[in-house]
Amino acid sequence: DAGITQSPRHKVTETGTPVTLRCHQTENHRYMYWYRQDPGHGLRLIHYSYGVKDTDKGEVSDGYSVSRSKTEDFLLTLESATSSQTSVYFCAISDQDSTLEDEKLFFGSGTQLSVL
Amino acid sequence: AQTVTQSQPEMSVQEAETVTLSCTYDTSENNYYLFWYKQPPSRQMILVIRQEAYKQQNATENRFSVNFQKAAKSFSLKISDSQLGDTAMYFCAPMAGTASKLTFGTGTRLQVTL
């Protein structure tokens, strides 16, 4: 299994508070992603990173920011959490520099975030 | 932008039988890849099978195979000899463009029964 660790696994917070989710990888992969999963929507891309300090927005980036100061860590921050951000958050990694035959995404085990 | 449609929200199949999950997609890219992921009750996202769009041959992985129709933009998953452990949510996801981004469908919940 790909070495991806998400923390925390569960979190309950109140509306208006800041929240940071962490994704840590031991694979030295270049690309990292944050997705959210909601009923009826599948997984939707929030932000992704293509290297240290290199990030870009996905389709549902409003209300979220990310940072990547080291290859192994990708942080997702909710500056002021809202109830609409209650969701399961998944981190994923990909080594796009591998051969195209091997290109694929590996996922962490997810973080259940509840905003009350 | 890519769109993905999984038109079967829920399906049920008996153990040892065969089931096919459908997926259609739309993309403007010429070179892309297609994936099926499963998500069992444990919530873990598990890669089931992968197809390169430039390959005409359909991918197979043990009991799992795909029917890839590029012109129709259709990518169905066939599970043979279904097992109880196949009970899960199944997501179809194309990957195209730079940065290996996946676009997911809304999923099909598969229940395997005795």
Short mmCIF file of C-alpha atoms in Angstrom, two decimals:
data_model
loop_
_atom_site.label_atom_id
_atom_site.label_comp_id
_atom_site.label_asym_id
_atom_site.label_seq_id
_atom_site.Cartn_x
_atom_site.Cartn_y
_atom_site.Cartn_z
CA ASP A 1 0.00 0.00 0.00
CA ALA A 2 1.11 3.53 -0.77
CA GLY A 3 2.40 5.34 2.31
CA ILE A 4 -0.22 8.01 2.84
CA THR A 5 -1.33 9.15 6.27
CA GLN A 6 -4.15 11.60 6.90
CA SER A 7 -4.67 13.27 10.25
CA PRO A 8 -6.90 13.58 12.08
CA ARG A 9 -9.17 10.70 11.08
CA HIS A 10 -12.21 12.40 12.62
CA LYS A 11 -12.80 15.97 13.70
CA VAL A 12 -15.76 17.89 15.05
CA THR A 13 -15.54 21.67 15.09
CA GLU A 14 -17.75 24.72 15.36
CA THR A 15 -18.75 27.15 12.66
CA GLY A 16 -16.25 29.96 12.26
CA THR A 17 -13.23 28.15 13.66
CA PRO A 18 -10.09 27.45 11.62
CA VAL A 19 -9.31 23.83 10.76
CA THR A 20 -6.20 22.26 9.25
CA LEU A 21 -6.06 18.75 7.83
CA ARG A 22 -2.74 17.10 7.18
CA CYS A 23 -1.63 14.65 4.52
CA HIS A 24 1.75 12.97 4.86
CA GLN A 25 3.36 10.68 2.27
CA THR A 26 6.46 8.52 2.40
CA GLU A 27 6.58 7.81 -1.36
CA ASN A 28 8.38 11.01 -2.46
CA HIS A 29 5.68 11.52 -5.10
CA ARG A 30 5.49 14.84 -6.86
CA TYR A 31 1.72 15.30 -7.08
CA MET A 32 -0.64 15.54 -4.13
CA TYR A 33 -4.39 16.23 -4.11
CA TRP A 34 -7.24 17.07 -1.78
CA TYR A 35 -10.72 15.81 -2.62
CA ARG A 36 -13.99 16.05 -0.73
CA GLN A 37 -16.70 13.41 -0.87
CA ASP A 38 -20.36 14.22 -0.41
CA PRO A 39 -23.48 12.11 -1.05
CA GLY A 40 -24.67 12.48 -4.61
CA HIS A 41 -21.46 14.13 -5.79
CA GLY A 42 -18.74 11.51 -5.81
CA LEU A 43 -15.30 12.97 -5.10
CA ARG A 44 -14.54 16.52 -6.13
CA LEU A 45 -11.11 18.11 -6.40
CA ILE A 46 -10.41 21.00 -4.00
CA HIS A 47 -6.73 21.79 -4.61
CA TYR A 48 -3.68 20.00 -5.86
CA SER A 49 0.09 20.43 -5.73
CA TYR A 50 2.68 19.64 -8.38
CA GLY A 51 5.72 20.34 -6.20
CA VAL A 52 6.98 22.17 -3.14
CA LYS A 53 5.25 25.57 -2.98
CA ASP A 54 3.46 24.82 -6.29
CA THR A 55 -0.30 24.52 -5.92
CA ASP A 56 -3.40 25.12 -7.99
CA LYS A 57 -7.16 25.21 -7.56
CA GLY A 58 -9.61 22.44 -8.31
CA GLU A 59 -13.32 22.67 -9.01
CA VAL A 60 -14.47 23.39 -5.42
CA SER A 61 -11.68 25.53 -3.98
CA ASP A 62 -13.73 28.38 -2.44
CA GLY A 63 -13.23 28.54 1.33
CA TYR A 64 -10.09 26.40 1.27
CA SER A 65 -6.38 27.08 1.13
CA VAL A 66 -3.42 24.71 0.91
CA SER A 67 0.28 24.73 1.57
CA ARG A 68 3.16 22.45 0.67
CA SER A 69 6.45 23.40 2.29
CA LYS A 70 7.93 19.89 2.02
CA THR A 71 7.52 17.13 -0.55
CA GLU A 72 5.97 14.82 2.03
CA ASP A 73 3.35 17.14 3.55
CA PHE A 74 0.27 18.77 2.02
CA LEU A 75 -1.97 20.79 4.34
CA LEU A 76 -5.59 21.77 3.73
CA THR A 77 -6.90 24.72 5.73
CA LEU A 78 -10.45 25.90 6.27
CA GLU A 79 -9.90 29.48 7.46
CA SER A 80 -13.42 29.78 8.90
CA ALA A 81 -15.32 26.52 8.79
CA THR A 82 -18.95 26.47 7.66
CA SER A 83 -21.57 23.74 7.90
CA SER A 84 -21.38 23.27 4.10
CA GLN A 85 -17.83 22.05 4.59
CA THR A 86 -18.99 19.05 6.57
CA SER A 87 -17.64 16.23 4.43
CA VAL A 88 -15.16 13.41 4.11
CA TYR A 89 -11.81 14.69 2.90
CA PHE A 90 -9.41 12.49 0.97
CA CYS A 91 -5.78 13.08 0.17
CA ALA A 92 -4.25 11.38 -2.86
CA ILE A 93 -0.80 11.12 -4.41
CA SER A 94 0.51 10.39 -7.90
CA ASP A 95 3.93 9.98 -9.37
CA GLN A 96 3.37 11.48 -12.80
CA ASP A 97 7.09 11.11 -13.46
CA SER A 98 6.71 7.35 -13.52
CA THR A 99 6.07 5.64 -16.82
CA LEU A 100 2.68 6.40 -18.25
CA GLU A 101 1.86 2.70 -17.93
CA ASP A 102 1.99 3.12 -14.16
CA GLU A 103 0.27 6.48 -13.73
CA LYS A 104 -2.45 6.25 -11.12
CA LEU A 105 -3.66 7.89 -7.91
CA PHE A 106 -3.38 6.37 -4.44
CA PHE A 107 -5.68 7.58 -1.69
CA GLY A 108 -5.40 8.06 2.03
CA SER A 109 -8.05 6.69 4.36
CA GLY A 110 -9.94 9.97 4.65
CA THR A 111 -10.86 12.49 7.34
CA GLN A 112 -14.48 12.86 8.48
CA LEU A 113 -15.02 16.53 9.30
CA SER A 114 -18.21 17.71 10.99
CA VAL A 115 -18.85 21.44 11.32
CA LEU A 116 -21.60 22.20 13.85
CA ALA B 1 -13.58 20.00 -18.45
CA GLN B 2 -14.70 16.43 -18.09
CA THR B 3 -18.08 15.02 -17.11
CA VAL B 4 -18.90 11.54 -15.93
CA THR B 5 -22.29 9.83 -15.72
CA GLN B 6 -23.00 6.68 -13.75
CA SER B 7 -26.68 6.07 -14.39
CA GLN B 8 -27.17 3.20 -11.93
CA PRO B 9 -27.24 4.54 -8.35
CA GLU B 10 -27.71 1.06 -6.88
CA MET B 11 -27.38 -2.51 -8.11
CA SER B 12 -27.68 -5.93 -6.58
CA VAL B 13 -26.21 -9.24 -7.69
CA GLN B 14 -26.15 -12.72 -6.26
CA GLU B 15 -22.92 -14.34 -5.25
CA ALA B 16 -21.14 -16.09 -8.16
CA GLU B 17 -23.16 -14.17 -10.76
CA THR B 18 -21.91 -11.54 -13.21
CA VAL B 19 -22.80 -7.86 -13.06
CA THR B 20 -21.99 -4.90 -15.29
CA LEU B 21 -21.75 -1.31 -14.07
CA SER B 22 -22.12 1.41 -16.68
CA CYS B 23 -20.24 4.67 -17.12
CA THR B 24 -20.25 7.31 -19.81
CA TYR B 25 -17.95 10.30 -19.92
CA ASP B 26 -17.12 13.33 -21.97
CA THR B 27 -13.70 14.83 -22.51
CA SER B 28 -12.07 17.09 -25.08
CA GLU B 29 -8.69 15.43 -24.59
CA ASN B 30 -7.30 12.98 -27.12
CA ASN B 31 -5.01 11.19 -24.70
CA TYR B 32 -6.53 10.10 -21.40
CA TYR B 33 -6.94 7.22 -19.00
CA LEU B 34 -9.97 5.68 -17.38
CA PHE B 35 -10.23 4.15 -13.94
CA TRP B 36 -12.63 2.25 -11.76
CA TYR B 37 -12.23 2.64 -8.01
CA LYS B 38 -14.14 0.77 -5.34
CA GLN B 39 -14.98 2.11 -1.90
CA PRO B 40 -16.05 -0.58 0.60
CA PRO B 41 -17.68 0.32 3.93
CA SER B 42 -14.18 0.89 5.33
CA ARG B 43 -14.13 4.10 3.23
CA GLN B 44 -10.80 3.26 1.64
CA MET B 45 -10.54 4.10 -2.10
CA ILE B 46 -9.14 1.07 -3.90
CA LEU B 47 -8.05 0.99 -7.54
CA VAL B 48 -9.86 -1.78 -9.41
CA ILE B 49 -8.77 -1.38 -13.01
CA ARG B 50 -7.17 1.07 -15.42
CA GLN B 51 -7.57 1.59 -19.18
CA GLU B 52 -5.46 3.66 -21.56
CA ALA B 53 -7.67 5.38 -24.13
CA TYR B 54 -5.16 4.77 -26.93
CA LYS B 55 -5.35 1.00 -26.43
CA GLN B 56 -8.11 -0.86 -28.22
CA GLN B 57 -7.73 -3.95 -26.06
CA ASN B 58 -9.98 -3.98 -23.03
CA ALA B 59 -8.21 -4.16 -19.66
CA THR B 60 -8.72 -7.14 -17.36
CA GLU B 61 -7.72 -7.76 -13.77
CA ASN B 62 -8.68 -11.23 -12.57
CA ARG B 63 -12.51 -11.19 -12.21
CA PHE B 64 -12.76 -7.57 -13.31
CA SER B 65 -12.84 -6.47 -16.94
CA VAL B 66 -13.96 -3.42 -18.86
CA ASN B 67 -15.83 -2.79 -22.08
CA PHE B 68 -14.27 0.36 -23.49
CA GLN B 69 -16.06 1.97 -26.43
CA LYS B 70 -14.05 5.06 -27.27
CA ALA B 71 -16.32 6.48 -29.96
CA ALA B 72 -19.34 6.15 -27.67
CA LYS B 73 -17.31 7.38 -24.66
CA SER B 74 -18.49 4.42 -22.68
CA PHE B 75 -16.48 2.54 -20.05
CA SER B 76 -18.39 -0.23 -18.30
CA LEU B 77 -17.06 -2.56 -15.59
CA LYS B 78 -17.90 -6.24 -15.56
CA ILE B 79 -17.47 -8.25 -12.38
CA SER B 80 -17.52 -12.00 -12.88
CA ASP B 81 -18.10 -14.60 -10.16
CA SER B 82 -19.22 -11.89 -7.73
CA GLN B 83 -18.10 -12.29 -4.14
CA LEU B 84 -19.45 -10.84 -0.92
CA GLY B 85 -16.28 -8.78 -0.64
CA ASP B 86 -17.21 -6.97 -3.85
CA THR B 87 -19.95 -5.15 -1.95
CA ALA B 88 -18.91 -1.50 -2.26
CA MET B 89 -19.46 1.80 -3.95
CA TYR B 90 -17.88 1.86 -7.40
CA PHE B 91 -16.65 5.05 -9.03
CA CYS B 92 -15.75 5.63 -12.66
CA ALA B 93 -13.08 8.30 -13.17
CA PRO B 94 -11.33 9.60 -16.29
CA MET B 95 -7.92 11.20 -16.02
CA ALA B 96 -6.84 13.74 -18.62
CA GLY B 97 -4.68 16.80 -19.10
CA THR B 98 -1.78 17.81 -16.93
CA ALA B 99 -1.40 16.99 -13.25
CA SER B 100 -3.13 13.59 -13.39
CA LYS B 101 -6.42 14.94 -12.10
CA LEU B 102 -9.29 12.51 -11.75
CA THR B 103 -12.92 13.45 -12.32
CA PHE B 104 -15.32 11.14 -10.50
CA GLY B 105 -18.82 10.01 -11.27
CA THR B 106 -21.46 9.90 -8.54
CA GLY B 107 -20.93 6.20 -8.01
CA THR B 108 -22.89 2.94 -8.14
CA ARG B 109 -23.60 1.14 -4.90
CA LEU B 110 -23.24 -2.61 -5.47
CA GLN B 111 -24.68 -5.14 -3.04
CA VAL B 112 -23.64 -8.77 -3.40
CA THR B 113 -26.12 -11.14 -1.79
CA LEU B 114 -26.11 -14.82 -0.89
#
